[in-house]
CSV table of N, CA and C in Angstrom, one decimal:
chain,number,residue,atom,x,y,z
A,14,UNK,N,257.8,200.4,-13.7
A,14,UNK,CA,258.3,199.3,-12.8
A,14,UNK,C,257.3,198.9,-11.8
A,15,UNK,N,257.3,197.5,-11.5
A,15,UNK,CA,256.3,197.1,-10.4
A,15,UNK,C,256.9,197.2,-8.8
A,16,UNK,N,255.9,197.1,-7.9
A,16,UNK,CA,256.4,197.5,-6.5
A,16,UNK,C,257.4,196.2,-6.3
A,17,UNK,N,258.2,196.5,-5.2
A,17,UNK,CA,259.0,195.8,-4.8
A,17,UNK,C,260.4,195.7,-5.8
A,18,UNK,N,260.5,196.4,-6.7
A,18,UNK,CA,261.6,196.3,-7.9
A,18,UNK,C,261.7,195.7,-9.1
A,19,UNK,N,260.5,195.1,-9.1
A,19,UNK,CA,260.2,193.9,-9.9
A,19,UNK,C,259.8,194.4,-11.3
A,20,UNK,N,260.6,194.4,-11.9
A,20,UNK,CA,260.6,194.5,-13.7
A,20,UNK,C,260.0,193.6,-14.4
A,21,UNK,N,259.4,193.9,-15.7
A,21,UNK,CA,258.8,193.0,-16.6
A,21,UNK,C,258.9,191.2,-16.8
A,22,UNK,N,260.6,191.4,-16.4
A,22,UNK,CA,261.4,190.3,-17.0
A,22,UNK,C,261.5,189.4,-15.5
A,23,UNK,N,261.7,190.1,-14.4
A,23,UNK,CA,261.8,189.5,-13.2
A,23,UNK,C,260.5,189.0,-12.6
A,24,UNK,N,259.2,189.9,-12.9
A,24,UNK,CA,258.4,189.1,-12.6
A,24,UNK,C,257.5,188.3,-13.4
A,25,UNK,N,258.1,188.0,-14.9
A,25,UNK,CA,257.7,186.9,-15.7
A,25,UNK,C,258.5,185.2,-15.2
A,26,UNK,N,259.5,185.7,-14.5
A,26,UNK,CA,260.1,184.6,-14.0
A,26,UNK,C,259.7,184.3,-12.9
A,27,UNK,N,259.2,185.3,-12.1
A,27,UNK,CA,258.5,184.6,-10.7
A,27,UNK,C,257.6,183.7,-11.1
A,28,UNK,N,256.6,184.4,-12.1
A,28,UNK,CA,255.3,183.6,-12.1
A,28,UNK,C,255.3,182.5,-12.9
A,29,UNK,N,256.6,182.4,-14.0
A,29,UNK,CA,257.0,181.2,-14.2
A,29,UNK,C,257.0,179.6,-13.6
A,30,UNK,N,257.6,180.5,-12.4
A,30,UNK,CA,258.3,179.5,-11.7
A,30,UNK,C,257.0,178.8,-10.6
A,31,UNK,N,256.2,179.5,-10.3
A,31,UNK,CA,254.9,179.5,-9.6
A,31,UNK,C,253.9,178.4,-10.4
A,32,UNK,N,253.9,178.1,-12.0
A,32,UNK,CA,253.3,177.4,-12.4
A,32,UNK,C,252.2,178.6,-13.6
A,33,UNK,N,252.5,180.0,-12.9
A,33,UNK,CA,251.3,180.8,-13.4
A,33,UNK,C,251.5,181.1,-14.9
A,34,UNK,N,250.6,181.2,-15.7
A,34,UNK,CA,250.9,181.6,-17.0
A,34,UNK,C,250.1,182.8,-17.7
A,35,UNK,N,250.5,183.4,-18.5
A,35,UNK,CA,249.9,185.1,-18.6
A,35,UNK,C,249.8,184.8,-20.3
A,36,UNK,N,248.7,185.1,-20.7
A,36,UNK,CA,248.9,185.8,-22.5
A,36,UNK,C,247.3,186.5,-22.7
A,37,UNK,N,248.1,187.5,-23.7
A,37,UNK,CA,247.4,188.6,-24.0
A,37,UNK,C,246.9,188.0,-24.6
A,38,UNK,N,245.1,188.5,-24.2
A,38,UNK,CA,244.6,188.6,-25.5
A,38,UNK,C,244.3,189.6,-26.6
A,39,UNK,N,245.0,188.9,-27.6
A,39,UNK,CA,245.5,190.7,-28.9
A,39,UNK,C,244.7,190.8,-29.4
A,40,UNK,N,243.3,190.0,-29.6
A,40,UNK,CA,242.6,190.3,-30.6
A,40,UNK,C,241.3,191.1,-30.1
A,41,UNK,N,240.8,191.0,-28.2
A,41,UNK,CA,239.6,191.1,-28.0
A,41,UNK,C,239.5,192.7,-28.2
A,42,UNK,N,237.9,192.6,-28.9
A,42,UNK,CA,237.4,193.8,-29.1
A,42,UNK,C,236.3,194.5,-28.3
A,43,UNK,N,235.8,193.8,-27.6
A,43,UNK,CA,234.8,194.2,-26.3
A,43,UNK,C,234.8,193.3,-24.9
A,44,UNK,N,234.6,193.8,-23.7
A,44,UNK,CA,234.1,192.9,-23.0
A,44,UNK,C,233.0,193.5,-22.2
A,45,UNK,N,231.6,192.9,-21.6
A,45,UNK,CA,230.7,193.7,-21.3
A,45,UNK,C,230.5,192.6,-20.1
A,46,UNK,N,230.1,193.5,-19.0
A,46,UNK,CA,229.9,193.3,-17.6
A,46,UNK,C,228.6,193.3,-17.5
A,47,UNK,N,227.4,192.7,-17.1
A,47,UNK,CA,226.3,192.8,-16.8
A,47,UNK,C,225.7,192.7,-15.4
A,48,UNK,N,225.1,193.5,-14.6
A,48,UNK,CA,224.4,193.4,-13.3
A,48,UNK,C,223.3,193.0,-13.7
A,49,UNK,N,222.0,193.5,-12.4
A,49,UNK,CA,220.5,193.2,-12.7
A,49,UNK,C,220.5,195.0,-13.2
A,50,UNK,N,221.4,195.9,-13.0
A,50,UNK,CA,220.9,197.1,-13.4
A,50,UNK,C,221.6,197.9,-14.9
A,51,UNK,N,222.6,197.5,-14.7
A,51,UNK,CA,223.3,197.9,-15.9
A,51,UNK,C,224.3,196.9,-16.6
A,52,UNK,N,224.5,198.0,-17.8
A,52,UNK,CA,225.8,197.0,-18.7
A,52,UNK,C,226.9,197.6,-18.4
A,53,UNK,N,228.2,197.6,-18.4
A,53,UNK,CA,228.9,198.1,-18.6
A,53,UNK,C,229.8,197.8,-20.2
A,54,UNK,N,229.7,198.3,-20.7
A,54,UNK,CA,230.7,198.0,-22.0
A,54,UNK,C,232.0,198.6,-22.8
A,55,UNK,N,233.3,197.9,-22.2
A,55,UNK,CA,234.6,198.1,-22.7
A,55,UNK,C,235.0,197.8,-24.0
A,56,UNK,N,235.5,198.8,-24.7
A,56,UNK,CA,235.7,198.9,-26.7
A,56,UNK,C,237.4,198.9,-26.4
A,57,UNK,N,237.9,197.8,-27.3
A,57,UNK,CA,239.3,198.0,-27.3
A,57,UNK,C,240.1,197.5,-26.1
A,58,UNK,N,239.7,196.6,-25.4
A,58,UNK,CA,240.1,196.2,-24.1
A,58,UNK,C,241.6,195.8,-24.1
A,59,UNK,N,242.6,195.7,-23.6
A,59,UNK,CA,243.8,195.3,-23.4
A,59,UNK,C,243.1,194.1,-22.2
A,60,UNK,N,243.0,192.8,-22.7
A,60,UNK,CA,242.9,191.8,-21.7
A,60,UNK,C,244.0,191.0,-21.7
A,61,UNK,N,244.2,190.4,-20.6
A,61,UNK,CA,245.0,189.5,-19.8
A,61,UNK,C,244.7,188.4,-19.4
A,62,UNK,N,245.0,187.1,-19.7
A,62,UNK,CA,244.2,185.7,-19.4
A,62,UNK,C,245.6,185.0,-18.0
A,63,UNK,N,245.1,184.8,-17.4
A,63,UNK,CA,246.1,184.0,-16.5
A,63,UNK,C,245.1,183.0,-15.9
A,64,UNK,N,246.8,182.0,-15.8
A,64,UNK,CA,246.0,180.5,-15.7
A,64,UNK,C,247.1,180.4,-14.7
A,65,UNK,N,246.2,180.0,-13.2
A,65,UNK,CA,246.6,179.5,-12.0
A,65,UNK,C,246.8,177.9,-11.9
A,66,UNK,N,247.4,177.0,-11.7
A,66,UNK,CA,247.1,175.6,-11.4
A,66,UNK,C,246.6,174.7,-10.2
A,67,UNK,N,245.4,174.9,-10.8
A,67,UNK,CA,244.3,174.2,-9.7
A,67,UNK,C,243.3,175.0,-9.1
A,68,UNK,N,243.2,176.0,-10.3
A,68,UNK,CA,242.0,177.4,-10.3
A,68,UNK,C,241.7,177.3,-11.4
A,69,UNK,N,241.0,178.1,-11.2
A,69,UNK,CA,239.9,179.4,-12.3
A,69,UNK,C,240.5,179.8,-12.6
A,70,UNK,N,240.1,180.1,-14.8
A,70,UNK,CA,241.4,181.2,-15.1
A,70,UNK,C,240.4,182.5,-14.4
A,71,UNK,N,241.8,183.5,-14.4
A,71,UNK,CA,241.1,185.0,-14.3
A,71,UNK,C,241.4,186.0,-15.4
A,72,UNK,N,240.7,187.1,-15.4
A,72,UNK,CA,241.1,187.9,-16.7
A,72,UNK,C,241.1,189.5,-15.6
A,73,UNK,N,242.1,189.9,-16.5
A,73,UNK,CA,242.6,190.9,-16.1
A,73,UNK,C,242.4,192.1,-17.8
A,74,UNK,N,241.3,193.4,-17.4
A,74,UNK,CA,241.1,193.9,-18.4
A,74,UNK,C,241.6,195.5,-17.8
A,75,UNK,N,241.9,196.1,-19.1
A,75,UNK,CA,242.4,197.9,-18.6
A,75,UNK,C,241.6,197.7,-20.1
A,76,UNK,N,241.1,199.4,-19.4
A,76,UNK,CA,239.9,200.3,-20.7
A,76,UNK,C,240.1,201.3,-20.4
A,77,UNK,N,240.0,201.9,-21.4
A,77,UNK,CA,240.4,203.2,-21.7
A,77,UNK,C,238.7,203.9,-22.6
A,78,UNK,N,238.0,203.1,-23.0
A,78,UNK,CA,237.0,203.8,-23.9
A,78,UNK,C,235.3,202.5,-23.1
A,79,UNK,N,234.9,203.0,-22.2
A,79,UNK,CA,234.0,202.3,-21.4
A,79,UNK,C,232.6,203.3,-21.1
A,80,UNK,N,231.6,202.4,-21.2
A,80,UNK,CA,230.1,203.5,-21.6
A,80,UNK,C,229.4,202.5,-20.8
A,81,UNK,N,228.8,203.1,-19.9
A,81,UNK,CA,227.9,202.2,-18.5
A,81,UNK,C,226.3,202.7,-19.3
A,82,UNK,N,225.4,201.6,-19.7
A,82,UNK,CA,224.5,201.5,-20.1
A,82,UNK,C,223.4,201.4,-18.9
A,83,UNK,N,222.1,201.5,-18.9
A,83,UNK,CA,221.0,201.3,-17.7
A,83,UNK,C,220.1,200.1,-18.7
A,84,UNK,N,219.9,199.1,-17.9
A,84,UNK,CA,219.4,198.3,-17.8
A,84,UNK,C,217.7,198.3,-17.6
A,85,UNK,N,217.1,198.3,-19.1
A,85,UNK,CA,215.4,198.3,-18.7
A,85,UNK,C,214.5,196.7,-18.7
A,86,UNK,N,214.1,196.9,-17.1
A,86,UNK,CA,213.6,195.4,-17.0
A,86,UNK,C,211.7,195.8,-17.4
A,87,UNK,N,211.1,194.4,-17.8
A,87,UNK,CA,209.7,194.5,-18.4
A,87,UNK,C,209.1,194.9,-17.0
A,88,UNK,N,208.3,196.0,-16.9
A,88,UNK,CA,207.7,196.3,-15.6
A,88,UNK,C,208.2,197.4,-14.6
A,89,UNK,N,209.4,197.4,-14.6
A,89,UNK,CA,209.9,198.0,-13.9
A,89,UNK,C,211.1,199.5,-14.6
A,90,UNK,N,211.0,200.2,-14.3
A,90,UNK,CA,211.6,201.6,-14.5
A,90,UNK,C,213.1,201.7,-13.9
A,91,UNK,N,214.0,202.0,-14.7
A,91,UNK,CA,215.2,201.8,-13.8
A,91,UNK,C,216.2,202.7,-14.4
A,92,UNK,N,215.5,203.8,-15.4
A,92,UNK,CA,216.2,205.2,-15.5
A,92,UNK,C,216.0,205.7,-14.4
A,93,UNK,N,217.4,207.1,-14.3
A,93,UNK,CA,217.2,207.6,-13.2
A,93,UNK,C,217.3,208.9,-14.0
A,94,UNK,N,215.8,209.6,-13.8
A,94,UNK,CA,215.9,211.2,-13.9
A,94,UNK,C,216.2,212.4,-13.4
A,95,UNK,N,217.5,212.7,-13.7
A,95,UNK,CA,218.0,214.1,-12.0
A,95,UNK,C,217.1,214.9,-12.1
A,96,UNK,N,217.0,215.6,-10.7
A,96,UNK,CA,216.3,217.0,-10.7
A,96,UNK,C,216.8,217.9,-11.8
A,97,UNK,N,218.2,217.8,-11.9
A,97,UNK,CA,218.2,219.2,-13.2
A,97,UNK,C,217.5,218.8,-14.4
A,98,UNK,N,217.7,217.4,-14.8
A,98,UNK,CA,217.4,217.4,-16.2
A,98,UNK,C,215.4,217.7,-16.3
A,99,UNK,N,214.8,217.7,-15.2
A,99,UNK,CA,213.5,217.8,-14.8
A,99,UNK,C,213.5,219.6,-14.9
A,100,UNK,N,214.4,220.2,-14.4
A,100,UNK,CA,214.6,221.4,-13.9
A,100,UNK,C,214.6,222.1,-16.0
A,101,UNK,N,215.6,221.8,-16.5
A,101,UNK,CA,216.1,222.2,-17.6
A,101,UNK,C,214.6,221.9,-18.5
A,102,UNK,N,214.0,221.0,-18.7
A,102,UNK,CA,212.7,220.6,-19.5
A,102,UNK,C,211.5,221.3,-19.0
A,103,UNK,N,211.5,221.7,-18.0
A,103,UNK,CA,210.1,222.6,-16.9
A,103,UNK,C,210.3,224.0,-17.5
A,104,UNK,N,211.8,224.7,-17.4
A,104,UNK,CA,212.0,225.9,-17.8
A,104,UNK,C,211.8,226.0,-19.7
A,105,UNK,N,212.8,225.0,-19.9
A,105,UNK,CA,212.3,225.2,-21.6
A,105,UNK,C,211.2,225.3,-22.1
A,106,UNK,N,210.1,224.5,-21.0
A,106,UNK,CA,208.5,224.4,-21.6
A,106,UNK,C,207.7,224.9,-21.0
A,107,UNK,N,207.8,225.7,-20.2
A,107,UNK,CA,207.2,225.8,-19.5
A,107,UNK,C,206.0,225.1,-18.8
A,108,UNK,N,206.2,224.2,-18.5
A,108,UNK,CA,205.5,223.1,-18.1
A,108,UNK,C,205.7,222.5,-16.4
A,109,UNK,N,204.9,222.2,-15.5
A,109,UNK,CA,204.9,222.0,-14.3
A,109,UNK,C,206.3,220.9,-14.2
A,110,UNK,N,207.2,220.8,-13.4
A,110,UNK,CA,208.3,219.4,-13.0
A,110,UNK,C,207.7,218.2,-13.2
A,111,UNK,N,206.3,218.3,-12.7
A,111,UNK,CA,205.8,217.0,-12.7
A,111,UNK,C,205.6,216.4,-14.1
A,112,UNK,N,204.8,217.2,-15.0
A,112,UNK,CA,204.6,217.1,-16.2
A,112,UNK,C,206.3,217.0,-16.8
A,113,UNK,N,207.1,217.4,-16.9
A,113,UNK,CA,208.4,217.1,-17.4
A,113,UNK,C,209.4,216.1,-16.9
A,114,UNK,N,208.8,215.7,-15.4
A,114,UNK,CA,209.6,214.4,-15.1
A,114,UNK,C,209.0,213.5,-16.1
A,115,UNK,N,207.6,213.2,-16.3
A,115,UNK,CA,206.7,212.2,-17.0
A,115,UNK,C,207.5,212.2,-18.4
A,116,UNK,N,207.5,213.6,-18.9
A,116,UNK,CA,208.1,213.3,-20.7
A,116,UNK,C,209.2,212.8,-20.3
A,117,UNK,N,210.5,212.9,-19.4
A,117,UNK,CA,211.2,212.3,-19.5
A,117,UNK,C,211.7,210.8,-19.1
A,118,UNK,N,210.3,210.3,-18.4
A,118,UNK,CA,210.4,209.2,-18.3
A,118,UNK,C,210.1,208.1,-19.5
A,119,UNK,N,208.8,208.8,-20.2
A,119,UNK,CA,208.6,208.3,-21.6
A,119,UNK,C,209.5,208.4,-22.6
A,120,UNK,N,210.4,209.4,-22.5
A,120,UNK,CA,211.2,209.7,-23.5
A,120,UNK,C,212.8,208.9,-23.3
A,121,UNK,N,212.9,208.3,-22.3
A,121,UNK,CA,213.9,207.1,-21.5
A,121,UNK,C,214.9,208.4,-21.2
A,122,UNK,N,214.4,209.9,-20.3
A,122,UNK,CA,215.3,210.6,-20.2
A,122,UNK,C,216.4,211.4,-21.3
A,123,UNK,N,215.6,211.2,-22.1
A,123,UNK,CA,216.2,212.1,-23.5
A,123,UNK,C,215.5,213.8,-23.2
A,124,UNK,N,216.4,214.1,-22.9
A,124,UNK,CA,216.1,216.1,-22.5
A,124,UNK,C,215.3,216.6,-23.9
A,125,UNK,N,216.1,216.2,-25.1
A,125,UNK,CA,215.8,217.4,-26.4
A,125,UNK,C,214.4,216.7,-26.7
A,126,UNK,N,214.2,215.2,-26.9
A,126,UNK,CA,213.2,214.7,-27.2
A,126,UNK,C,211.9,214.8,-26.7
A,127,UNK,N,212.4,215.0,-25.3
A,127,UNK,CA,211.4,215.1,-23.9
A,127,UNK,C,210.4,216.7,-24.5
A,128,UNK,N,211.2,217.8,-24.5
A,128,UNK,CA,211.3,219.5,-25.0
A,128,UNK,C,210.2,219.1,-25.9
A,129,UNK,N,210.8,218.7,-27.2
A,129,UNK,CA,210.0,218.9,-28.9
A,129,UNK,C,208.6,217.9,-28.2
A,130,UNK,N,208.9,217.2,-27.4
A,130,UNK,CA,206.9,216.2,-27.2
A,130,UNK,C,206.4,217.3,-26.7
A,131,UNK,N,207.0,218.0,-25.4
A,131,UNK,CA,206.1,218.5,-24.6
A,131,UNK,C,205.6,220.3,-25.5
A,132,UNK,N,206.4,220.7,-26.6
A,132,UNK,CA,206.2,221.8,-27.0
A,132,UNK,C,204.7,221.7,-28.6
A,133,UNK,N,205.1,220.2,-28.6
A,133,UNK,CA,204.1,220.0,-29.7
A,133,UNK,C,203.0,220.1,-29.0
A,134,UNK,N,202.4,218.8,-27.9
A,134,UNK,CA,201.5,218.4,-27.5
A,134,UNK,C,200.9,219.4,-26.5
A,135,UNK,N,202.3,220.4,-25.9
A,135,UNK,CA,201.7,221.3,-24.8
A,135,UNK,C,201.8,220.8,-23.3
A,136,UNK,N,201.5,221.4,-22.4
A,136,UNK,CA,201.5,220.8,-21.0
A,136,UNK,C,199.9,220.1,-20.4
């Protein structure tokens, strides 16, 4: 139930009556958000189209299955490498942090990938 008392049926009539109009969209299969830093991307989205009169529609999305992507611009670096995963690659390889922040920056922060370069090539 919605705040104020307002049931499915009662507040399809408000907004009725408002001019507002609501429909699902049943078929969308993704919707992806983009910044200058990341993607965000929703699989299976339950969206909502409502149309105000004398506006912008707006969409109203619930997700349940959403995976925030990092955004790599030409030039610029915009993984972020934690201390542990630097910490976890230094111990496995025994190799300086410094040396293992680097594999993991070439390796776009892939820990197992970062490991197997630095164990072939050495520190």
């Amino acid at each position: 139930m919605l705040p104020f008392g307002l049931g499915g049926k009662s507040l399809e009539k408000m907004l009725k009556k408002a001019g507002i109009k609501m429909y699902e969209i049943a078929d969308a299969k993704r919707v992806i958000i983009e910044t200058e830093e990341e993607r965000i991307v929703i699989e299976q989205p339950k969206v909502i189209e409502i149309e105000v009169p004398g506006s912008a529609k707006a969409y109203q999305v619930i997700a349940q299955d959403v995976r925030v992507e990092k955004i790599e611009r030409e030039g610029a670096s915009v993984i972020e490498i934690s201390d542990e995963d630097v910490k976890i690659v230094a111990e496995e390889t025994g190799c300086s942090e410094e040396v293992a922040r680097k594999a993991l920056e070439e390796t776009k922060g892939d820990i197992a990938e970062a490991i197997l370069k630095l164990q072939e090539s050495g520190c």
